[in-house]
Short mmCIF file of C-alpha atoms in Angstrom, two decimals:
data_model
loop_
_atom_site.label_atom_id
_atom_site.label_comp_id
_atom_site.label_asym_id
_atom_site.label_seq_id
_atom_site.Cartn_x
_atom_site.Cartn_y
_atom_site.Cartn_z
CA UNK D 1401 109.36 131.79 92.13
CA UNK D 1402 105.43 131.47 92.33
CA UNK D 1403 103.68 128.95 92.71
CA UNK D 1404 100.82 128.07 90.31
CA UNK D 1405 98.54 125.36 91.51
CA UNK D 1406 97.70 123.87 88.53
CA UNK D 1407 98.10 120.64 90.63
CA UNK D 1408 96.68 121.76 93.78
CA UNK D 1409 95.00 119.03 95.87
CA UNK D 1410 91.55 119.39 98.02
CA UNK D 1411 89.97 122.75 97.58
CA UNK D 1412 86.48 121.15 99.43
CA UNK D 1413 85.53 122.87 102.89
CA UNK D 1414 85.81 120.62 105.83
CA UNK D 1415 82.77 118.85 106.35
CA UNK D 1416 80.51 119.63 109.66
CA UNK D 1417 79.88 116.67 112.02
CA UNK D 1418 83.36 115.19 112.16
CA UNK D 1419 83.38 111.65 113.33
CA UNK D 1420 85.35 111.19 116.28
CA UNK D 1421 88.08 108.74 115.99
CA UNK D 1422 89.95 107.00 118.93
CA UNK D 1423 87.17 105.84 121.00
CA UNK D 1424 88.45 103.50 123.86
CA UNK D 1425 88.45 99.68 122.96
CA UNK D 1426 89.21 96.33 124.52
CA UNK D 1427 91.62 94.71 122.72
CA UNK D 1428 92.57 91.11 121.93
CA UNK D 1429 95.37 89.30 120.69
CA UNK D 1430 96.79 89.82 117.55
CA UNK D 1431 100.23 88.98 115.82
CA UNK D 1432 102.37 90.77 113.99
CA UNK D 1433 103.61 90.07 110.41
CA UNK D 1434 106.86 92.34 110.76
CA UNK D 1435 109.34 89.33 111.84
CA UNK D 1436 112.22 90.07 114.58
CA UNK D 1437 114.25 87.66 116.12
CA UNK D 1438 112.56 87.66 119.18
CA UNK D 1439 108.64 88.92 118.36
CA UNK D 1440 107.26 91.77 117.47
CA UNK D 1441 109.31 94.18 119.11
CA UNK D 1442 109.92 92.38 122.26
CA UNK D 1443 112.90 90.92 124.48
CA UNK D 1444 113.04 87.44 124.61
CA UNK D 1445 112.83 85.92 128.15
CA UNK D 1446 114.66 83.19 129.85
CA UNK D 1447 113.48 79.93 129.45
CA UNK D 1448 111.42 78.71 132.17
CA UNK D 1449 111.23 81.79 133.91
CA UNK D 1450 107.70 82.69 134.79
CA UNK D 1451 105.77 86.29 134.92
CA UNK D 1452 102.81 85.63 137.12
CA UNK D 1453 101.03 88.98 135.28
CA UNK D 1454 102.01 92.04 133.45
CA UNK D 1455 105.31 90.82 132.61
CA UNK D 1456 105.35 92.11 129.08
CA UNK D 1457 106.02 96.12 128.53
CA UNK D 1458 105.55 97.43 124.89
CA UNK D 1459 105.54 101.14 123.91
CA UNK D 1460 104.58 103.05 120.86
CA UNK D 1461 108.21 102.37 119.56
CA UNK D 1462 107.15 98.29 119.85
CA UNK D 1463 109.90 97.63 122.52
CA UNK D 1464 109.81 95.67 125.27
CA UNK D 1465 111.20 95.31 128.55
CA UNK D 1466 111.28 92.36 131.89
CA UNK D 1467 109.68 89.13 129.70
CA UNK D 1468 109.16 86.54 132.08
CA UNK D 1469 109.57 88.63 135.35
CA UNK D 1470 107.81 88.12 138.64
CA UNK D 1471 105.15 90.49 139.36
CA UNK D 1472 102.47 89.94 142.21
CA UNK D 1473 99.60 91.45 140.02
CA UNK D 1474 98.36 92.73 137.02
CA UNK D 1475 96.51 95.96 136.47
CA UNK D 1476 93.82 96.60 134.15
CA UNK D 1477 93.22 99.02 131.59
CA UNK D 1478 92.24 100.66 128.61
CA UNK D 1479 95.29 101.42 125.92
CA UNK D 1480 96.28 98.92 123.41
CA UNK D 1481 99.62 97.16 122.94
CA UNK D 1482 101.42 98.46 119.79
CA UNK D 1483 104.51 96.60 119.47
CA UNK D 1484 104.82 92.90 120.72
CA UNK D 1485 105.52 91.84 124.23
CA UNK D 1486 108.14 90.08 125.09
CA UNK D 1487 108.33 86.74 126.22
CA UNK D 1488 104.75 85.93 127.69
CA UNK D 1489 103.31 88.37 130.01
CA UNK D 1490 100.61 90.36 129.36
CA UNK D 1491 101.32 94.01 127.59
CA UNK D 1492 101.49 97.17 128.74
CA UNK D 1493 100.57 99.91 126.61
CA UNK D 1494 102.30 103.44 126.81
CA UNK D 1495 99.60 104.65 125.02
CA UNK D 1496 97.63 104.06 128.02
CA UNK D 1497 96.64 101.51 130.29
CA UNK D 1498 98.25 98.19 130.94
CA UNK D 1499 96.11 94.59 130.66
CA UNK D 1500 96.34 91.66 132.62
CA UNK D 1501 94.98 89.57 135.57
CA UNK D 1502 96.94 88.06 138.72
CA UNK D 1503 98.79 84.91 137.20
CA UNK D 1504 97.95 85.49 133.79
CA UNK D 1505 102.01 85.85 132.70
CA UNK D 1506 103.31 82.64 131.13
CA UNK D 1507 106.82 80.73 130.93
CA UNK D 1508 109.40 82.76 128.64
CA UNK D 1509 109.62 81.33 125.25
CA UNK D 1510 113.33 81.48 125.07
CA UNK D 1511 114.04 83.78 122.49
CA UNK D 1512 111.66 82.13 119.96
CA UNK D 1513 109.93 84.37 117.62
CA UNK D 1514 108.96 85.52 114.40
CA UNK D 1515 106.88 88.10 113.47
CA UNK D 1516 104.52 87.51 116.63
CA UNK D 1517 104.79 83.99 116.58
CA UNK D 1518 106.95 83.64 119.47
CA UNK D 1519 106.31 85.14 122.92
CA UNK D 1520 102.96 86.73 123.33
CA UNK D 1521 101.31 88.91 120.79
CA UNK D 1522 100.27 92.92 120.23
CA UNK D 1523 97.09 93.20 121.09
CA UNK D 1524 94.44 94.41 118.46
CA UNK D 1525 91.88 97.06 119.74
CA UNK D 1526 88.13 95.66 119.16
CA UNK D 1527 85.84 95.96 117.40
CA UNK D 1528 87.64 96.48 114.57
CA UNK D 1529 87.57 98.82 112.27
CA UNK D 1530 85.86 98.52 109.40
CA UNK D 1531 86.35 98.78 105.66
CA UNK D 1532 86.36 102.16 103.96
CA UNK D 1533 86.67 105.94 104.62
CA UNK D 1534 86.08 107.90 107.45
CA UNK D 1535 86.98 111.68 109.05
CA UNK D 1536 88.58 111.64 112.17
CA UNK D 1537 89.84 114.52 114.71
CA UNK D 1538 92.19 114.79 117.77
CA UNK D 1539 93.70 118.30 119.86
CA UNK D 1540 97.22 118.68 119.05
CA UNK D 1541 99.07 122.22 120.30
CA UNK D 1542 96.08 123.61 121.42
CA UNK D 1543 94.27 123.23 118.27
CA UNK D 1544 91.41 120.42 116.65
CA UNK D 1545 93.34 118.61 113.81
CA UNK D 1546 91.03 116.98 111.27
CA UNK D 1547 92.35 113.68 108.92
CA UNK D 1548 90.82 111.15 106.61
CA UNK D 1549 91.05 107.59 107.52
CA UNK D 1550 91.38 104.99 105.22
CA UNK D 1551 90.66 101.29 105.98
CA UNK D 1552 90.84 98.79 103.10
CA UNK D 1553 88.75 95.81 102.73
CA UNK D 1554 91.78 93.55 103.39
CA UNK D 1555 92.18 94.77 107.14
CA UNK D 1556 90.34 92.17 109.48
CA UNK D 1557 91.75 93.53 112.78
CA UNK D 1558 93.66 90.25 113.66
CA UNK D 1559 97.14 91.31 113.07
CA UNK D 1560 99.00 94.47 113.18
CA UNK D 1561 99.52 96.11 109.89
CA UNK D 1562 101.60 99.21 108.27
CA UNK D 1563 100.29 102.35 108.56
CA UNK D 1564 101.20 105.31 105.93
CA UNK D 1565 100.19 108.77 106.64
CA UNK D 1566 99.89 110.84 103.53
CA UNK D 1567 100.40 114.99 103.80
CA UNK D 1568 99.03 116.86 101.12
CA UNK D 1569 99.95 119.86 99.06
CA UNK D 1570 99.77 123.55 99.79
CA UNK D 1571 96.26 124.39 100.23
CA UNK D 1572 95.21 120.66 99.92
CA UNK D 1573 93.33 119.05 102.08
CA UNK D 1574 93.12 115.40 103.29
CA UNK D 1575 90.16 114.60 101.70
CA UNK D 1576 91.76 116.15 98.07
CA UNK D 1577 94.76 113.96 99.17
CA UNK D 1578 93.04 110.66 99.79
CA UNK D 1579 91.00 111.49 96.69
CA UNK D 1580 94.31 111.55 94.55
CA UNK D 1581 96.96 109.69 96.33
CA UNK D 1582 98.62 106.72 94.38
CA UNK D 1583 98.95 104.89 97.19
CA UNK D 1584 95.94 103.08 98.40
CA UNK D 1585 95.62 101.41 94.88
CA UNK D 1586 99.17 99.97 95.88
CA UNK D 1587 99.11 99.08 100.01
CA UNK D 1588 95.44 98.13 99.76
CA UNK D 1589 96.20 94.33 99.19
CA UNK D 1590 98.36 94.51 102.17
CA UNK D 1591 95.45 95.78 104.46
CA UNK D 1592 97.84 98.73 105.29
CA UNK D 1593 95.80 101.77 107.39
CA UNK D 1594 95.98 105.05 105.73
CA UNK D 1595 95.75 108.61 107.19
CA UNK D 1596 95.44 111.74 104.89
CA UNK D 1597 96.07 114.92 107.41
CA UNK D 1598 94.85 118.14 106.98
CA UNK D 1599 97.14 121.24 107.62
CA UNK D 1600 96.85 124.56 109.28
CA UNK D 1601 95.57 127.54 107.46
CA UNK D 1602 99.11 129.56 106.45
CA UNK D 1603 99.43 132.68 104.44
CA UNK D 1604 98.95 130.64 101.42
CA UNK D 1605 95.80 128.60 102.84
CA UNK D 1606 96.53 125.11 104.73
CA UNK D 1607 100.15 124.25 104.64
CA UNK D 1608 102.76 122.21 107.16
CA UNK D 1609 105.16 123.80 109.50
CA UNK D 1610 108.85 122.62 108.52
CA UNK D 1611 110.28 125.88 110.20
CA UNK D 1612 111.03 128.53 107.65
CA UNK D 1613 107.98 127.76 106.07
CA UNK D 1614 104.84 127.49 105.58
CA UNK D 1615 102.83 127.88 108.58
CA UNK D 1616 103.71 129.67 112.06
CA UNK D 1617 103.13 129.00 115.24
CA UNK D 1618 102.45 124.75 115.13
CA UNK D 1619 104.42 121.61 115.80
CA UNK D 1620 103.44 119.42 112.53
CA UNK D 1621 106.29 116.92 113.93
CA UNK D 1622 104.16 116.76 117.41
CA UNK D 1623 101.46 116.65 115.52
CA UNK D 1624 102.35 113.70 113.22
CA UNK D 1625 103.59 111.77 116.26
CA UNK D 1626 99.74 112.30 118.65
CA UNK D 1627 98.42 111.15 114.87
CA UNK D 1628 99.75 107.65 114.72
CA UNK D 1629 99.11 107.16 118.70
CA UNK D 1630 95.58 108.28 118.17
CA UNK D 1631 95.01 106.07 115.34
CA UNK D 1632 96.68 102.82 117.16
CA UNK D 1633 94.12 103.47 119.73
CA UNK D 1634 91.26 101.82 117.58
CA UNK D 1635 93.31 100.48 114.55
CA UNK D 1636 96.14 97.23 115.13
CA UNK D 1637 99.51 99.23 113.77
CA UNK D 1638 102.60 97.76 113.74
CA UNK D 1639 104.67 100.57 115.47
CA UNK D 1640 107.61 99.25 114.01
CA UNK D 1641 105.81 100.02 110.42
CA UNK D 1642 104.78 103.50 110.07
CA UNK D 1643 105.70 105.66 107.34
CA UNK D 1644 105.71 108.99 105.89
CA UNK D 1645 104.89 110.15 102.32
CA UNK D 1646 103.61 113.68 100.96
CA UNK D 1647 103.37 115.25 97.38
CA UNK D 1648 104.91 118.91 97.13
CA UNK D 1649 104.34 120.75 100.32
CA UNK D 1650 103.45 117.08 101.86
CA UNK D 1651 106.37 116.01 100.61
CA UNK D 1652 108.67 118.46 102.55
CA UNK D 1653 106.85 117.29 105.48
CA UNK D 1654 108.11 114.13 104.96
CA UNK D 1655 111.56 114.95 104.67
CA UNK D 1656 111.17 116.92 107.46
CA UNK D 1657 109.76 114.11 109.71
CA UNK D 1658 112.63 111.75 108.52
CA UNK D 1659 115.10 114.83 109.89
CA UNK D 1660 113.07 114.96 113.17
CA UNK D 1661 110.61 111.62 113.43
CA UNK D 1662 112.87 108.96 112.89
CA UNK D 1663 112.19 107.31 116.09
CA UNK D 1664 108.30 106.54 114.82
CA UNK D 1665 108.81 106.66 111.51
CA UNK D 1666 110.91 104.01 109.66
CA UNK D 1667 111.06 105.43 106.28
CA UNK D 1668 109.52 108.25 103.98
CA UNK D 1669 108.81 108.74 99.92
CA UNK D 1670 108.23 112.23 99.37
CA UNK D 1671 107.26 114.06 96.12
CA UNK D 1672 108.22 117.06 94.00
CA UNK D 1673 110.06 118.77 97.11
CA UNK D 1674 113.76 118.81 98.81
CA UNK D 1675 115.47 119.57 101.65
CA UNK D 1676 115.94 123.70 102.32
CA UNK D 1677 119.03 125.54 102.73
CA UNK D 1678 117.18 127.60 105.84
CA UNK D 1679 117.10 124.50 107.96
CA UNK D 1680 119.31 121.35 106.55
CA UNK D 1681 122.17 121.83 109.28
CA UNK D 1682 119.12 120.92 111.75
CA UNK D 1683 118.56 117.56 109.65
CA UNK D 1684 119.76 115.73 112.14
CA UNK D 1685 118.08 112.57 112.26
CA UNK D 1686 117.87 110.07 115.76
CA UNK D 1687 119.10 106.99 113.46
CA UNK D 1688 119.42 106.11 109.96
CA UNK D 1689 116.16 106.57 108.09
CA UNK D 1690 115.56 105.34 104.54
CA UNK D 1691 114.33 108.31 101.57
CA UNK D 1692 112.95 107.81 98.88
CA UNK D 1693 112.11 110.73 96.74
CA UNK D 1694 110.26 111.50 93.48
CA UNK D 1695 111.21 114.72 91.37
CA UNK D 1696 110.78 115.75 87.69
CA UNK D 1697 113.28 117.15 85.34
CA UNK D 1698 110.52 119.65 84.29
CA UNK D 1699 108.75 120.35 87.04
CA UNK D 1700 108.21 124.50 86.84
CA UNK D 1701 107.34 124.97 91.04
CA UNK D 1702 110.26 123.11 92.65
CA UNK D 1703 112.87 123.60 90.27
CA UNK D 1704 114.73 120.06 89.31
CA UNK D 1705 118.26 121.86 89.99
CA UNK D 1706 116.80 124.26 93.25
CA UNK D 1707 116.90 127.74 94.07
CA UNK D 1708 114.76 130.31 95.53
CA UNK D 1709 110.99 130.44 95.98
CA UNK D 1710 108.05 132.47 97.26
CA UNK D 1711 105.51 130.13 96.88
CA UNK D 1712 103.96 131.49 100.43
CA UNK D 1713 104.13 135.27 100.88
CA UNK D 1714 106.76 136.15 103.91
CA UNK D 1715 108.44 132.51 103.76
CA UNK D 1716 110.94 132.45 101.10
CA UNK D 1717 112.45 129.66 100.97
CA UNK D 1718 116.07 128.11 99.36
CA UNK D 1719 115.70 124.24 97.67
CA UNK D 1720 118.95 122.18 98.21
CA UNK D 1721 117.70 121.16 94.51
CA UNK D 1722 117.15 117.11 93.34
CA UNK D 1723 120.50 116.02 93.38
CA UNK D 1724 121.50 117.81 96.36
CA UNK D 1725 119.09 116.21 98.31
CA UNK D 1726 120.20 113.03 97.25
CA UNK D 1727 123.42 113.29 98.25
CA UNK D 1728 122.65 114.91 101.69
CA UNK D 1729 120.71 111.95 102.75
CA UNK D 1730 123.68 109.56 101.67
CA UNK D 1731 125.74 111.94 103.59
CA UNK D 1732 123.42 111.79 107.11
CA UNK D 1733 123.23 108.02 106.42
CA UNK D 1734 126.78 107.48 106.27
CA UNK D 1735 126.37 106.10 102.82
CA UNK D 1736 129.55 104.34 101.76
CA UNK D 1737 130.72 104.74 97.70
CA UNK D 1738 129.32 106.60 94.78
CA UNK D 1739 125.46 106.40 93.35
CA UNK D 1740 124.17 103.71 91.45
CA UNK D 1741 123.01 104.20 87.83
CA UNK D 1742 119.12 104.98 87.26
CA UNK D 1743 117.41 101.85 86.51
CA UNK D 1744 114.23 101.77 83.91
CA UNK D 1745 112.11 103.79 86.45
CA UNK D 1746 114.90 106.37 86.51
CA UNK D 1747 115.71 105.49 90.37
CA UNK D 1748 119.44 105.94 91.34
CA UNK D 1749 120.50 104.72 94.71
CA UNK D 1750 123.20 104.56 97.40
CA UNK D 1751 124.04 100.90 98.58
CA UNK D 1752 126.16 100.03 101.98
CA UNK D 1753 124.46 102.92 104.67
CA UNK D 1754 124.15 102.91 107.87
CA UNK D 1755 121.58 100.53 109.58
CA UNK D 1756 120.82 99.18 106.02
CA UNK D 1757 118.66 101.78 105.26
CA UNK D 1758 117.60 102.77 101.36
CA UNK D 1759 118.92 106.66 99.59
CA UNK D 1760 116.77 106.89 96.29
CA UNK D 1761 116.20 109.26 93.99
CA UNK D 1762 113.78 108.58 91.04
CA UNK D 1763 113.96 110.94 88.36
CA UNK D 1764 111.31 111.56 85.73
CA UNK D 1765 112.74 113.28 83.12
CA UNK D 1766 110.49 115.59 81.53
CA UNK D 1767 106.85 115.54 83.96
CA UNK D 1768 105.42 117.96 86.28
CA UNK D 1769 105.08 119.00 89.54
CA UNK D 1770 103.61 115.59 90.13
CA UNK D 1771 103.08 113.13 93.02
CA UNK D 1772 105.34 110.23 93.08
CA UNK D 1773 105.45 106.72 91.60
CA UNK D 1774 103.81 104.09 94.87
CA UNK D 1775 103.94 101.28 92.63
CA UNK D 1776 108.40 102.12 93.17
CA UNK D 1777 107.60 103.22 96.91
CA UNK D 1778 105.49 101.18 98.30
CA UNK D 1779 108.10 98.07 97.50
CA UNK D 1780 110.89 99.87 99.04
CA UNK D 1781 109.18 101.08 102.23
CA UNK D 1782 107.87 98.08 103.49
CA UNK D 1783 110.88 96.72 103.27
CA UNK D 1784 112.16 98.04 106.27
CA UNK D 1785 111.02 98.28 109.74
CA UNK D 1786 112.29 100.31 113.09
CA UNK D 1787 115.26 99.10 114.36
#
């Protein structure tokens, strides 16, 4: 099959000067609006005990460890807590850096919580960022990855929010993306960060790696991962709220980091793509992940039903086809019973999986090769957080 880009996204040239993004900051405390039992992301302590510093330890997966522990000291630093500390002591990034001062751990809270209420807080990197649109780059494999940053006028730095990262097309860029992306107009309200990646030049011009196809030599899933660490550095993310969603080729990078990210990303929407026959047996995800994917009956690049395709020159390629798809991702969520019938916006779903999670599949009949429907996906991915 060949690919005509009558959709293509992002055909500028990178812009000279690239603003540097993930400058070290001092951060203060913030809570989270993600809600678990016991804050965000933390283990409760018992009550009464005391941490006399650095009793708190998040990582970039928001868990924590030892709330309320004894320690004789605290050591400084300069990372950021993503994910709330347990308890009361002061947080310890993994990112980088730990903060707190001899004495400055407090009584456990007892298991109280909810959504950084309880316990101590994340702490939010200052100053923060502000409003709009910015380029941003970090080293990943060896090589200078570029991205668009997005920061709506509803982020105030004070709490941790969602962050989305959006992967473009073949031979897209992230400025094309951001430019056409559904999304912002939808997480916007919810002061939700936004990062629009650019790819590696490929055979068919910038493309992601998800390994038959449809660029050599680069880790996109290492990649993705240093992305969201780099961006928590200056921007307060909620670790346990990061999410994945693409349109064509972007969109196969986002089923590909649901097969291979799971443990950073809680759920993914990708558009006008599938799974491939090449690689699907290594779909094998760390825990269950919720999909939700967009495809049109007439879209005339990934075909609705699947098949073969040399869209890139070298890399054919096999799509599991719509359907397919659909029913894999029931299958690796352990998705009990049959589909659900499509609803008005032609979604179909599978209820009772594993860890909760959400299988969708929204059909359009007729359409394009087209980028999905956020004002369907943004409801359904914020709905659920890591584990």
């Amino acid at each position: 099959m060949t690919m005509k880009r009558t959709h293509r996204i992002g055909h500028e040239a990178l812009r000279p000067g690239l603003l540097l993004i993930g400058l070290i900051a001092s951060p203060i405390a913030c809570g989270s609006d993600a809600g678990s039992p016991t804050g965000a992301g933390g283990s409760a302590a018992t009550a009464g005990s005391a941490g006399l510093a650095g009793a708190g330890t998040s990582s970039i997966a928001g868990t924590s460890s030892g709330a309320g522990t004894t320690a004789t000291s605290g050591s400084s630093g300069t990372g950021p807590a993503i994910g709330g500390a347990g308890g009361g002591g002061s947080p310890t990034s993994a990112l980088g850096g730990s903060s707190g001062a001899a004495g400055s751990g407090q009584a456990g809270a007892g298991g109280s919580g909810g959504g950084g209420s309880g316990g101590s807080a994340a702490s939010c990197p200052m100053p923060a960022l502000k409003p709009g649109d910015s380029d941003g780059m970090l080293t990943s494999g060896g090589n200078n990855r570029v991205y668009k940053l997005h920061v709506p006028a509803a982020y105030d730095g004070k709490k941790a929010v969602p962050l989305v990262i959006d992967f473009h097309g073949l031979s897209g860029d992230g400025k094309g993306e951001l430019g056409s992306s559904p999304y912002p107009a939808q997480t916007d309200a919810d002061g939700v960060i936004m990062a629009f990646p650019t790819g590696l030049p490929g055979p068919s011009s910038n493309a992601w790696n998800v390994g038959p196809c449809c660029v050599k030599n680069t880790d996109d899933v290492a990649f993705a991962k240093a992305l969201v660490a780099e961006i928590a550095k200056t921007a307060c993310i909620d670790a346990k709220r990061v999410y994945a969603v693409g349109f064509s080729m972007g969109g196969g990078m986002s089923h590909y980091l649901a097969c291979h990210a799971a443990d950073v990303f809680a759920a993914v929407a990708p558009a006008a793509f599938d799974l491939l026959k090449e690689n699907v047996d290594d779909c094998k995800p760390q825990r269950p992940i919720s999909v939700v994917s967009f495809r049109s009956t007439g879209d005339g690049v990934v075909n609705y039903a699947g098949g073969y395709s040399m869209a890139v020159q070298g890399m054919p390629i096999n799509f599991l086809g719509a359907k397919a798809t659909f029913e894999k991702w029931a299958q690796l969520n352990q998705c009990s019973g049959a589909a659900s019938a499509e609803d008005a916006n032609g979604c179909a779903s599978y209820s009772g999986c594993a860890g909760g999670v959400d299988v969708v599949l929204c059909t359009k009949q007729g359409g394009t090769h087209e980028p999905g429907n956020a004002k369907v996906a943004w409801p359904l991915l914020k709905m659920h957080t890591l584990p």
